[in-house]
Coordinates of C-alpha atoms and ligand atoms in Angstrom, one line a residue:
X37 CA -61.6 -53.3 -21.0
X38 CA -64.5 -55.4 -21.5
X39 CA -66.1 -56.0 -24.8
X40 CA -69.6 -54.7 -25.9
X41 CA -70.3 -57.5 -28.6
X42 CA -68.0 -60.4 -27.7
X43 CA -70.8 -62.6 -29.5
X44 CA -70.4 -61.0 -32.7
X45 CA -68.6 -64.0 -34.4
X46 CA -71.3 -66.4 -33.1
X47 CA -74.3 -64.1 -33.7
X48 CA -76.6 -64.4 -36.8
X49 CA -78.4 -61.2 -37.7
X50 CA -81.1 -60.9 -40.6
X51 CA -83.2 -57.7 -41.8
X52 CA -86.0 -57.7 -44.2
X53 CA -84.9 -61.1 -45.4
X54 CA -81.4 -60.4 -45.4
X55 CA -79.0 -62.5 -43.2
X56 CA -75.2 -62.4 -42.1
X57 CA -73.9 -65.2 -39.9
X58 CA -70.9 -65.9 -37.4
X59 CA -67.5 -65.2 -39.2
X60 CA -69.0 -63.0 -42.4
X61 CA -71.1 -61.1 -39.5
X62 CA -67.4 -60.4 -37.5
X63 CA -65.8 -59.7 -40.9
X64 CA -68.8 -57.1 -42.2
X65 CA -68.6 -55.4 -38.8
X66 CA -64.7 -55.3 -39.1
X67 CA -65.2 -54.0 -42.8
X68 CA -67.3 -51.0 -41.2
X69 CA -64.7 -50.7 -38.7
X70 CA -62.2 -49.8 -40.7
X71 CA -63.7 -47.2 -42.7
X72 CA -64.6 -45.4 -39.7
X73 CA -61.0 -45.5 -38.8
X74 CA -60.5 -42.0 -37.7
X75 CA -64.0 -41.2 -37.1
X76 CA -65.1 -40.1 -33.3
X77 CA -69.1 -39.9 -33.8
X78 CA -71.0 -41.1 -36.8
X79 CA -74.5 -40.9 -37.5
X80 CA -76.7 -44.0 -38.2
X81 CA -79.4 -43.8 -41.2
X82 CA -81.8 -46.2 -39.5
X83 CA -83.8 -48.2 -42.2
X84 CA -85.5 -51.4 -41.5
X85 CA -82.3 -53.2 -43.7
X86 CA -79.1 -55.1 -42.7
X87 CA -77.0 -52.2 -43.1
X88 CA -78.7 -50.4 -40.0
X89 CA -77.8 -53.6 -38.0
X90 CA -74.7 -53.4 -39.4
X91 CA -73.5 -50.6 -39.1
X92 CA -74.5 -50.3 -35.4
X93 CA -72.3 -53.4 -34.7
X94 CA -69.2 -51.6 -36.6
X95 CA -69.6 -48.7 -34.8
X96 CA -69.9 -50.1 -31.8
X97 CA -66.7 -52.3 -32.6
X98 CA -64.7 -49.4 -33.7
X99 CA -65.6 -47.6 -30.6
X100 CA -67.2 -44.8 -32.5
X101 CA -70.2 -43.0 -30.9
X102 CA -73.5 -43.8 -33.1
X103 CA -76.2 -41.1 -33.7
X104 CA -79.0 -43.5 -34.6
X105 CA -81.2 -41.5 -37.2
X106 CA -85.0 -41.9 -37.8
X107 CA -85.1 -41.9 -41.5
X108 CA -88.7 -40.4 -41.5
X109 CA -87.8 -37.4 -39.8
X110 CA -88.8 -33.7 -40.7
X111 CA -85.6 -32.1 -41.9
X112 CA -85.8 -29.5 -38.7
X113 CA -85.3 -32.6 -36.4
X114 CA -82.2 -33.7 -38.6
X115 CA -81.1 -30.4 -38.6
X116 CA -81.2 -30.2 -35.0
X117 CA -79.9 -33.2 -34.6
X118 CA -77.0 -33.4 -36.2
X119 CA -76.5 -29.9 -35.7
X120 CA -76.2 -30.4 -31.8
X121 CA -74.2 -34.0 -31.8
X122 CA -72.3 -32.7 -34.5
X123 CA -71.2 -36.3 -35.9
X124 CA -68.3 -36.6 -38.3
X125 CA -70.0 -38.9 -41.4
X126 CA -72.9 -40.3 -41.8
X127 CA -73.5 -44.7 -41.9
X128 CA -76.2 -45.4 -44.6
X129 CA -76.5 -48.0 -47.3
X130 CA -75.3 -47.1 -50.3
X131 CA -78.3 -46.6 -52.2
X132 CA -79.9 -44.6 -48.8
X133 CA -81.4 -41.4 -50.7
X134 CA -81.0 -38.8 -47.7
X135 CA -82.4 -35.6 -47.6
X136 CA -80.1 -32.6 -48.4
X137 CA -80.0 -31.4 -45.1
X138 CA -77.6 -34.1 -44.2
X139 CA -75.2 -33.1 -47.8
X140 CA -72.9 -31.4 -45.5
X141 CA -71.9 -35.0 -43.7
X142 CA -69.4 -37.1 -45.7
X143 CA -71.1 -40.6 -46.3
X144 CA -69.9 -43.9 -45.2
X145 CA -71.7 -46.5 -47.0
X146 CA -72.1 -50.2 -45.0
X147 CA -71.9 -52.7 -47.4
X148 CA -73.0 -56.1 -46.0
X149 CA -70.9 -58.2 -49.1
X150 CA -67.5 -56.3 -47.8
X151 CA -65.3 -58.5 -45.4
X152 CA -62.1 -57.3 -43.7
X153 CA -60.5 -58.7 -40.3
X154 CA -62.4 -58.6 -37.2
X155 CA -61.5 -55.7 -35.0
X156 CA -61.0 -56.3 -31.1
X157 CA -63.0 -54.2 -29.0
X158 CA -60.8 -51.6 -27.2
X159 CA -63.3 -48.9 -26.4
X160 CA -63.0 -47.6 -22.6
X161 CA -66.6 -48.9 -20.6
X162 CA -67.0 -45.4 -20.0
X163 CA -66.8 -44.1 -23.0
X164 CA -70.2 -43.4 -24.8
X165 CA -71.8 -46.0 -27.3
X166 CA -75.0 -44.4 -28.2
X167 CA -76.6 -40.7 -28.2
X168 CA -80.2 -41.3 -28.7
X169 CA -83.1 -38.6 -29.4
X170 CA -86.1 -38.7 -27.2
X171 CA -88.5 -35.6 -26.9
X172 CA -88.9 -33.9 -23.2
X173 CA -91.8 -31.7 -22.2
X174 CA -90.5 -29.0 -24.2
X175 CA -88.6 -27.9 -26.6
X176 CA -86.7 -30.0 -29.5
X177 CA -85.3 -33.4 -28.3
X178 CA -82.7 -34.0 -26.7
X179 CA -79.9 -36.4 -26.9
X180 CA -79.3 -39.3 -24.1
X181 CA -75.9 -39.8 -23.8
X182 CA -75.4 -43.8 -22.6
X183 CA -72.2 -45.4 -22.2
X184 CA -70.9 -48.4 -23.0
X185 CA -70.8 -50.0 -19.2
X186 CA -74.9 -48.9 -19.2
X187 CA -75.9 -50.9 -22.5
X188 CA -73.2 -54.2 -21.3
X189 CA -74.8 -53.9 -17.8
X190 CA -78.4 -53.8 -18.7
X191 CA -78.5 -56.4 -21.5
X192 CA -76.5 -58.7 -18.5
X193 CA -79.3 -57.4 -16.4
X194 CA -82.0 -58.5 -19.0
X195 CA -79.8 -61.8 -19.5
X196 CA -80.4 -62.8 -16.3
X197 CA -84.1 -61.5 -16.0
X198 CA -84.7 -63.6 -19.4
X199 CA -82.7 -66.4 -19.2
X200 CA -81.8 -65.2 -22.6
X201 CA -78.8 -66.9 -23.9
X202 CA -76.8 -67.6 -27.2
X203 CA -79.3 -70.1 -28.1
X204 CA -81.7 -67.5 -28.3
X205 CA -83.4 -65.5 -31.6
X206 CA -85.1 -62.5 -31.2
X207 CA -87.6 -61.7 -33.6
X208 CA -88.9 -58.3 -34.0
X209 CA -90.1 -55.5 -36.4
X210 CA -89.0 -52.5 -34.0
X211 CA -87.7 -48.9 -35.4
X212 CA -83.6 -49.6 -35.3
X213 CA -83.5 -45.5 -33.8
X214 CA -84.5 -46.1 -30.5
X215 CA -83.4 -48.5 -26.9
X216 CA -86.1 -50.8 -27.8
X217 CA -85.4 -51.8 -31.1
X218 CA -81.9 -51.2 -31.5
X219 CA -80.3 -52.2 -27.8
X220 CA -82.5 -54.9 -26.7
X221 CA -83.7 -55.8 -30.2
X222 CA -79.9 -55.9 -32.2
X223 CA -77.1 -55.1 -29.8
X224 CA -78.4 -57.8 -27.2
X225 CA -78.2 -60.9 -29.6
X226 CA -74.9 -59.6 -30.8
X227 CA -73.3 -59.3 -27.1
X228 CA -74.6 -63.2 -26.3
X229 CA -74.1 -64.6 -29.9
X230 CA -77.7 -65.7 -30.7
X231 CA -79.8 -64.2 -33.3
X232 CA -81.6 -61.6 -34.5
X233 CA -84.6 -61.7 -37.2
X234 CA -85.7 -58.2 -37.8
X235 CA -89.0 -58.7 -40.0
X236 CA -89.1 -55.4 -41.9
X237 CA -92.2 -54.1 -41.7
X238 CA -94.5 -54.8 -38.8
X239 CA -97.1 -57.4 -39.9
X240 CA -98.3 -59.9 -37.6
X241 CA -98.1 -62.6 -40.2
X242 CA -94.3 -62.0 -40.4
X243 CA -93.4 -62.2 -37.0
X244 CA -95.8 -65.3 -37.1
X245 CA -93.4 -66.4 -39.5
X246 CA -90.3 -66.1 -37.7
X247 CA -91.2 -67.6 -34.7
X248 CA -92.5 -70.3 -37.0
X249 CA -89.2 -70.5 -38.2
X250 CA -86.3 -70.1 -35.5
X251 CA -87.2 -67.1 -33.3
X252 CA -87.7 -67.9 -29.7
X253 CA -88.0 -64.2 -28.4
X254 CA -90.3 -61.5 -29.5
X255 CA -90.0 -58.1 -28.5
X256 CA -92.0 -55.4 -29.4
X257 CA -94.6 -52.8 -27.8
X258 CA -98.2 -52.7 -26.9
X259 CA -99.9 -51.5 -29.9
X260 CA -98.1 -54.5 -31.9
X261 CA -99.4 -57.0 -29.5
X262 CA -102.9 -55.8 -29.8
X263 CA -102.7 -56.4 -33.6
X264 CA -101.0 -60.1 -33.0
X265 CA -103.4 -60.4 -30.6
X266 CA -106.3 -59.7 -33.3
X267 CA -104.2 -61.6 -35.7
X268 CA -104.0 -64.8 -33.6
X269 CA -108.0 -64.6 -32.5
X270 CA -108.8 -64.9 -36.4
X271 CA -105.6 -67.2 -37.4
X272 CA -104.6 -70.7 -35.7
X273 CA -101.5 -70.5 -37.1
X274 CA -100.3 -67.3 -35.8
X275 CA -101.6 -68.2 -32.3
X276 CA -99.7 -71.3 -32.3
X277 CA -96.4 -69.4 -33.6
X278 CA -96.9 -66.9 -30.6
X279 CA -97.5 -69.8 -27.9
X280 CA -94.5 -71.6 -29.5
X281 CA -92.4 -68.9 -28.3
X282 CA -90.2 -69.2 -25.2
X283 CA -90.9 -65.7 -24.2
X284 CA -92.6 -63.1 -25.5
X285 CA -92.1 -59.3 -24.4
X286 CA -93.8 -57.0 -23.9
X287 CA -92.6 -53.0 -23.5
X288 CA -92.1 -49.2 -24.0
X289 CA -96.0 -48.2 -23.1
X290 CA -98.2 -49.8 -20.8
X291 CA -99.6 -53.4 -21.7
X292 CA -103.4 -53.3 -21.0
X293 CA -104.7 -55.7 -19.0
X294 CA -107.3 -56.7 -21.3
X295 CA -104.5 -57.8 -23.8
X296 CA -102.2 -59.5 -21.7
X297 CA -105.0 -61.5 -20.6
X298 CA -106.7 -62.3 -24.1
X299 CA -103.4 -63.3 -24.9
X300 CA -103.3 -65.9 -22.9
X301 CA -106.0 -67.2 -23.8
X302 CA -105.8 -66.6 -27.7
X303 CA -102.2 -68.2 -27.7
X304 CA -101.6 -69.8 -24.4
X305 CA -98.4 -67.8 -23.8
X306 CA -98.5 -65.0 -21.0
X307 CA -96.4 -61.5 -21.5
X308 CA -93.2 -60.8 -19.7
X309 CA -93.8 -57.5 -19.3
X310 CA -90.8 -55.4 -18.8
X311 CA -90.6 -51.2 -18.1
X312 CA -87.8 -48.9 -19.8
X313 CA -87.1 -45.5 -20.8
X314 CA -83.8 -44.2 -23.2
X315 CA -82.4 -42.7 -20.2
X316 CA -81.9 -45.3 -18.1
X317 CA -82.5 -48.2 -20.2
X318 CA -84.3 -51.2 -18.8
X319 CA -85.5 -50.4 -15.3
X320 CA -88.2 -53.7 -14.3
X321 CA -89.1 -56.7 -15.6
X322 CA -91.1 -59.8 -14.7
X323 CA -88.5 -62.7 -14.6
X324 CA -88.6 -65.6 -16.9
X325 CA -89.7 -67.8 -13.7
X326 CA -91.6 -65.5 -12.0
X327 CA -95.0 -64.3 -11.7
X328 CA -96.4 -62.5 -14.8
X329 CA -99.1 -59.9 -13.5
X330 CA -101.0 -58.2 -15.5
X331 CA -101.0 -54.5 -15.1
X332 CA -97.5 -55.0 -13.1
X333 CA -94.1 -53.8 -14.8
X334 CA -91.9 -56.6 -12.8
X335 CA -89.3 -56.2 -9.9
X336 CA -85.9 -54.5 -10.4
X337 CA -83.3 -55.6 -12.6
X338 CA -80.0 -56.7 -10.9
X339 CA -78.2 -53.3 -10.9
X340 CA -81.3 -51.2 -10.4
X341 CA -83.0 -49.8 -7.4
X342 CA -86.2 -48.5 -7.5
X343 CA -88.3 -45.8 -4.9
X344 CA -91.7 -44.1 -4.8
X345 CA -91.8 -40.7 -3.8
X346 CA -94.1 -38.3 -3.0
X347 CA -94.2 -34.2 -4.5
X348 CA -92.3 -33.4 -1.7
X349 CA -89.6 -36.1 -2.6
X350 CA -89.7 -37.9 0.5
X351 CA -89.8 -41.5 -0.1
X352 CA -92.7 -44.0 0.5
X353 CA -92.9 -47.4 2.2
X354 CA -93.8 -50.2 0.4
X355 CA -98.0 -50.5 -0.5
X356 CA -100.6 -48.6 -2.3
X357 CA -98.8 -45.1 -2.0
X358 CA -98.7 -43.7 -5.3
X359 CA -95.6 -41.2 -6.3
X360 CA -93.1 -40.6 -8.9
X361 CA -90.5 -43.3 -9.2
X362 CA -86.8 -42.5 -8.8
X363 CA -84.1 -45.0 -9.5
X364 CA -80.7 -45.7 -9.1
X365 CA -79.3 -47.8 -11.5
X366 CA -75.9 -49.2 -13.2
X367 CA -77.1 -48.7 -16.9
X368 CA -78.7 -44.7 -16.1
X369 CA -77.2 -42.2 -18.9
X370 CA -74.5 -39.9 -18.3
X371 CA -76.6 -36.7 -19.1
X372 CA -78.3 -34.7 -22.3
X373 CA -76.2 -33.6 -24.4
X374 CA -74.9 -30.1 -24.0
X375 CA -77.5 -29.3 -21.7
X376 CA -76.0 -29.7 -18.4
X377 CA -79.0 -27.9 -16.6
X378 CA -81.7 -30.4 -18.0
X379 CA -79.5 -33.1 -16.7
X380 CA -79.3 -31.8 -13.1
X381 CA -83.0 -31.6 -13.2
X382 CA -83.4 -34.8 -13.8
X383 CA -81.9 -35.9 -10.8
X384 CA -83.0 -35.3 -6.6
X385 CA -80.5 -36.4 -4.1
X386 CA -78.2 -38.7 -6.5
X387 CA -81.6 -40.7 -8.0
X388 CA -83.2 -39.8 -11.3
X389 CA -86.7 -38.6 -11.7
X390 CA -88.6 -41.2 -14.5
X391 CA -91.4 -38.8 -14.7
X392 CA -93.1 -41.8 -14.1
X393 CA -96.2 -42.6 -11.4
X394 CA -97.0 -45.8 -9.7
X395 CA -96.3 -47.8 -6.4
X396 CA -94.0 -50.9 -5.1
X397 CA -95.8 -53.8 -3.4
X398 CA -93.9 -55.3 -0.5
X399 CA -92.8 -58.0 -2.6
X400 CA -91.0 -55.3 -4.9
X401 CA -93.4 -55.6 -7.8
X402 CA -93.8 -52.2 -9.7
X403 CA -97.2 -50.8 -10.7
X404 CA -97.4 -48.1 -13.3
X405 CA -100.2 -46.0 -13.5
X406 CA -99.2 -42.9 -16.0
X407 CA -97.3 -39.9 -15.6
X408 CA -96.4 -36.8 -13.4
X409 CA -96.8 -34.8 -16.9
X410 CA -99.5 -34.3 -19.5
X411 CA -96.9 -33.3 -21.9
X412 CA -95.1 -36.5 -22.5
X413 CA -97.8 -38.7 -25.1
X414 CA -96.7 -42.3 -25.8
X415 CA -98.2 -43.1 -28.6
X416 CA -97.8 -46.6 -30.5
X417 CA -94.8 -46.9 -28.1
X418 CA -93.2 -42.9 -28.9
X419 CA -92.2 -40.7 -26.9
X420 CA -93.7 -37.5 -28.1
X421 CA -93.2 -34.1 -26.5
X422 CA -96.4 -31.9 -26.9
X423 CA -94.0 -28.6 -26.5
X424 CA -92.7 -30.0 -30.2
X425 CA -96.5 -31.0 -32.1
X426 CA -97.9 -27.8 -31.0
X427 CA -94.5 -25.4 -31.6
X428 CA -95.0 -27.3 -35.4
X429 CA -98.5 -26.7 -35.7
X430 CA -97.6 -22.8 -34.6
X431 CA -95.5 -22.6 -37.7
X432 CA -98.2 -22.6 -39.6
X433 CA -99.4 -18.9 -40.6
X434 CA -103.0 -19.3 -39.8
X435 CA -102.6 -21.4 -36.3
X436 CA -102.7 -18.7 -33.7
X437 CA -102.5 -21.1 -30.8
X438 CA -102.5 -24.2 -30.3
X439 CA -102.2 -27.0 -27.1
X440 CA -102.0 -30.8 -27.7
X441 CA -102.7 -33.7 -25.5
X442 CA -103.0 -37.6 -25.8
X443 CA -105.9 -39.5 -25.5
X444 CA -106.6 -42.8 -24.2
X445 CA -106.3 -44.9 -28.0
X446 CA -107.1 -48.8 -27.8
X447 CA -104.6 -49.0 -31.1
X448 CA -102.1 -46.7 -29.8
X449 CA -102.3 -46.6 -26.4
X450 CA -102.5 -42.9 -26.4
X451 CA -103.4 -40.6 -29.8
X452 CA -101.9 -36.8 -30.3
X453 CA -104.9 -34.9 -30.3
X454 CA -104.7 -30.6 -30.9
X455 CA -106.8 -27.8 -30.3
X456 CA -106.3 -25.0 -32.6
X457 CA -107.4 -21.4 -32.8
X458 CA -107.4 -20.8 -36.4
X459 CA -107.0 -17.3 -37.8
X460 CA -110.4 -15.7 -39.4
X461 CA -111.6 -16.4 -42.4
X462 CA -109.0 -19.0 -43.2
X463 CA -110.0 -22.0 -45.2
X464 CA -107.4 -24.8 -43.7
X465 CA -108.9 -28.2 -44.0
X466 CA -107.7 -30.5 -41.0
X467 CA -105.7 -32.8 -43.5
X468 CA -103.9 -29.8 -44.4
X469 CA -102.8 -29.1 -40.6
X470 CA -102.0 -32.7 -39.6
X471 CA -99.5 -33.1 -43.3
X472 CA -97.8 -29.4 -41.8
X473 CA -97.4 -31.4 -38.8
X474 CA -96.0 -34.9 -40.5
X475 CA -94.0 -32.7 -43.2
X476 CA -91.8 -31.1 -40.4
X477 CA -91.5 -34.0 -37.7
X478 CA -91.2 -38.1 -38.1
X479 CA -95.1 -38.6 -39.2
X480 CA -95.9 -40.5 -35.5
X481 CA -96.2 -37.1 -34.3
X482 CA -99.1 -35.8 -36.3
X483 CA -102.2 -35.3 -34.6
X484 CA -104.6 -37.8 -35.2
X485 CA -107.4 -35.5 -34.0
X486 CA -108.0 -31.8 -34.3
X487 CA -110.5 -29.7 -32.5
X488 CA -110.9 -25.6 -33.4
X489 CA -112.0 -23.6 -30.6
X490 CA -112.5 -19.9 -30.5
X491 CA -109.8 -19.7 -27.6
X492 CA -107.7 -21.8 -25.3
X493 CA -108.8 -21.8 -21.7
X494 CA -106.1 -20.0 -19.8
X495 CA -105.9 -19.5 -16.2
X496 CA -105.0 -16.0 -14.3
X497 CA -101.4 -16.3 -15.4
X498 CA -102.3 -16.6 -19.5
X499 CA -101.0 -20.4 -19.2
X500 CA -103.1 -22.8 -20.9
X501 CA -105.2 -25.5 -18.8
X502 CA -105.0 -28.3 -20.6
X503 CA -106.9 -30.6 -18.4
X504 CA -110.1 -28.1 -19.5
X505 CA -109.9 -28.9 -22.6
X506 CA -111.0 -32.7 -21.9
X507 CA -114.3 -31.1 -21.2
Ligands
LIG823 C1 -99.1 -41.9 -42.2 N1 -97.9 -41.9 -42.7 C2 -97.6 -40.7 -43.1 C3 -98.7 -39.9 -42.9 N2 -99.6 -40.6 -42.3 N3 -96.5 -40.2 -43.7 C4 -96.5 -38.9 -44.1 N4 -97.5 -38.1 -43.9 C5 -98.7 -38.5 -43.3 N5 -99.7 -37.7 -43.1 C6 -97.0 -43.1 -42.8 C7 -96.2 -43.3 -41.6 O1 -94.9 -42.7 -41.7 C8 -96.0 -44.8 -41.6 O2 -95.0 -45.2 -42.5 C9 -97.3 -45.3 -42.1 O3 -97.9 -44.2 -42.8 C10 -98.2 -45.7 -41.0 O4 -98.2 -44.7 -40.1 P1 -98.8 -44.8 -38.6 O5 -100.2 -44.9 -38.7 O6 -98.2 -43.7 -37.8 O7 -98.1 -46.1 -38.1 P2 -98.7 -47.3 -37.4 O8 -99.0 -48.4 -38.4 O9 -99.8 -46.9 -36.6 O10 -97.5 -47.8 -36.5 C11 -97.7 -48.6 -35.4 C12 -96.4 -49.2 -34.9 C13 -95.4 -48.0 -34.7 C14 -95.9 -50.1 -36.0 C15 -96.7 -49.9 -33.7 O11 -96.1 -47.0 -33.9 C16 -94.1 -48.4 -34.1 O12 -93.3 -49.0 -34.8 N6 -93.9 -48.2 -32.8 C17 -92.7 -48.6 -32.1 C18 -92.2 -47.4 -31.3 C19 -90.9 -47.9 -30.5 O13 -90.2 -48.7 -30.8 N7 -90.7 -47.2 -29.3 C20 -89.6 -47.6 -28.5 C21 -89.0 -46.3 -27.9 P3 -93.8 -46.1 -42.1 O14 -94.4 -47.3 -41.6 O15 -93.1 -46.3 -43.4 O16 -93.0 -45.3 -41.1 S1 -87.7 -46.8 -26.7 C22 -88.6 -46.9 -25.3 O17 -89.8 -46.6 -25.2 C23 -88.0 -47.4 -24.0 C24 -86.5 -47.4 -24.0 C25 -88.6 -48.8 -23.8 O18 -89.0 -49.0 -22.7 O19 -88.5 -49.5 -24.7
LIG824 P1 -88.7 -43.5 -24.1 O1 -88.2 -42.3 -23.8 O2 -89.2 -43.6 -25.5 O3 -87.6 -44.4 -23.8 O4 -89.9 -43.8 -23.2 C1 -89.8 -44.1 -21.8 C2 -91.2 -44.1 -21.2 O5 -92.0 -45.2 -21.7 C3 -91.2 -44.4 -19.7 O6 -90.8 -43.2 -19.0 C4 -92.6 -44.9 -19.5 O7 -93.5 -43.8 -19.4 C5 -92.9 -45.6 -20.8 N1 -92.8 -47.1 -20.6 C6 -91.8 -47.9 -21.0 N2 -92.2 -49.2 -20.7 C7 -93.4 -49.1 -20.1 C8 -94.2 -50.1 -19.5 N3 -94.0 -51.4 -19.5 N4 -95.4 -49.7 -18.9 C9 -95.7 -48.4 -18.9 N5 -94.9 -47.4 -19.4 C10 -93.8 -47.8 -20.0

């Protein structure tokens, strides 16, 4: 019976300019604690504020099960979201204006001025801290189920990796609904006792400012190192913040190797680039005193074994053979939720399928090159399923079909693009079709491009070949 958060009384945590230290931190939490007192599951309104934070680390000290929430959501995804985890209240500040679709849930409010006895952590390790949406191929998302002994493992895992300790302070501007932001980027500094300076807002000036100011870690993805990156090339001062760092991370989409290299010599700091994914949490990571290749995700974190396999599933020696990599790991998930069948497809001979493409040199270093499905877009660091952009844009009366791809983005890694058969005689301006699209998912899955075309090329058996439409 091991704690998830045995730093919380040491731990400093501050969003958007708001900040709770050591013994008020552990007496906030406990305050959240005990109005959850009864409470199984509770959802988590995920704002950039203090009371996301904080009501993660109550929940997670209550043993509850937290539903993190993104906040800009279409109301279908809260709808099926809530409808399928079924929580029993919602967490939210208590000013958080929610959308009526989530009336039905009673509210908790977290109230970072309210103290009450810190709790003691008696949650079994197996049972489950976090269910977290991510989008598959098809079809709405779907809800990771990750238990307590996965997050404690893996941020031990990324502990070690990092040489993070208490003395640490992460800064970051990270959404608080996903791994990235909200394990790594909040529970991790709260498990060792160091700190946490959530920015807000991404803006490279204010992470600039917090490393300027205490933070020695930054995490955050790709597309927000290309903009510190600009940021830094026109500003001394936020290249020396971001060479003053100890580390900086990099993760969640692929690093190119353009940035990770005009980093360097911008700022004088090189990337630890690390490779993760909701399921399974962090997977590989270059080490805080190891190489730092560009283009190269790392080795294994302790607990995590990696193979390359080919279509047939056998696997492949070490080298240049490209294949899907499976893993075995102590921090994987313990299946979707209520979808047994999806889980068991996830899974060949005990090891679970990443979707993922790339090889393992002999010295263990992973090399990602993209992945085994065109249907999975990351784009500024989401996961976005196509099945879901074009099923939205096919709500719309005039859209007769539609199929949606990513495309190579230098911002965003990759951009949603769509191609649309429009019904005859229909005057629907492209603005009009991307606002259906940001009006009934979270707004990162609009399309950023749109292409009408009088049909979509099909092969014999009527399904749609995508890779056609790339001309
Ligand atoms: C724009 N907006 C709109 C519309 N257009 N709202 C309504 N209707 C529209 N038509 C709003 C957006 O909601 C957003 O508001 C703002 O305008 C800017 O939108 P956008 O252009 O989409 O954002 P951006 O500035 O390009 O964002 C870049 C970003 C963001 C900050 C890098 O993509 C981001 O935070 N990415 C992080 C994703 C992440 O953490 N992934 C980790 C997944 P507002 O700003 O208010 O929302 S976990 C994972 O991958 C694994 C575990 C791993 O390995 O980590
Ligand atoms: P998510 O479901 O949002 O957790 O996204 C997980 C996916 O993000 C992985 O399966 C990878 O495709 C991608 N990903 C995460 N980190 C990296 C990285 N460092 N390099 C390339 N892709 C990454």
């Amino acid at each position: 019976m091991t704690a998830l958060l045995p730093g919380l009384p040491r731990a400093s945590l501050e969003v958007a300019g708001t900040r709770l230290d050591g013994e008020a931190l552990a007496q906030a939490a406990g305050a959240v604690a005990r109005d959850l007192a009864g409470t199984a599951r509770v959802a988590l309104w995920c704002e950039p504020r203090i009371e996301t934070a904080l009501g993660a680390a109550g929940a997670i000290v209550a043993g509850a099960e937290l539903v993190p929430l993104n906040p800009a959501s279409g109301e279908q995804e809260l709808a099926h979201e809530t409808g399928d985890s079924a929580p029993g209240a919602i967490l939210c500040a208590a000013d958080a204006a929610l959308p009526a679709t989530l009336a039905g849930l009673p509210r908790i409010a977290v109230d970072p001025a309210a103290r009450a006895a810190p709790v003691a952590e008696a949650a079994d390790p197996d049972a489950t801290a976090l269910i977290v949406y991510t989008s598959g191929t098809t079809g709405p998302p779907k809800g990771v189920v990750l238990p307590r002994r996965a997050v404690a493992a893996n941020l031990d895992a990324l502990a070690d990796a990092w040489a993070w300790t208490a003395d640490d302070v992460v800064a970051q501007a990270l959404p608080l609904f996903h791994v990235h932001g909200l394990v790594l980027g909040v529970l991790g500094p709260l498990r060792l006792g160091g700190g946490v300076r959530h920015v807000g807002r991404f803006a490279p000036e204010a992470i600039a400012g917090a490393l300027a100011a205490d933070a020695t870690l930054l995490f955050a993805v790709p597309t927000m190192h290309g903009r510190l990156l600009e940021a830094a090339e026109a500003d001394p001062a936020v290249a020396r913040a971001l060479g003053g760092a100890r580390l900086v991370v990099s993760g969640s989409a692929a690093l190119p190797a353009r940035i990770h290299e005009a980093y360097a010599a911008a700022t004088g700091q090189r990337i630890v680039e690390r490779y993760g994914m909701s399921e399974a949490l962090m997977i590989a990571s270059a080490r805080h005193d190891g190489p730092r290749i560009p283009g190269a995700v790392g080795t294994a974190l302790p607990g995590v074994e990696i193979r390359i396999v080919d279509d047939a599933g056998a696997p492949q020696p070490p080298g240049d053979a490209l294949g899907e990599v499976e893993i075995r790991s102590d921090a994987l998930f313990t299946g979707y939720l209520g979808d047994p069948a999806a889980t068991a497809a996830a899974f060949r001979d005990g090891w679970f399928r990443t979707g993922d493409v790339g090889s393992l040199d002999p010295d263990g270093v992973l090399r990602l090159v993209g992945r085994s499905s065109t249907d999975l877009i990351k784009t500024g660091g989401y996961r976005v399923g196509a099945g879901e952009v074009e099923a939205a844009l096919l709500e719309h009366p005039a859209v007769l079909e539609a199929a949606v791809l990513g495309l190579p983005d230098d911002d965003l890694g990759e951009r949603i693009a769509a191609w649309v058969v429009i019904a005859p005689g229909t005057g629907l301006a492209d603005d009009e079709l991307v606002q259906h699209v940001a009006d009934q998912l979270a707004p990162h899955k609009r399309p950023r491009a749109i292409t009408r075309v009088a049909e979509l090329p099909r092969n014999a058996l009527g399904k749609v070949q995508k890779k056609r439409l790339l001309g």
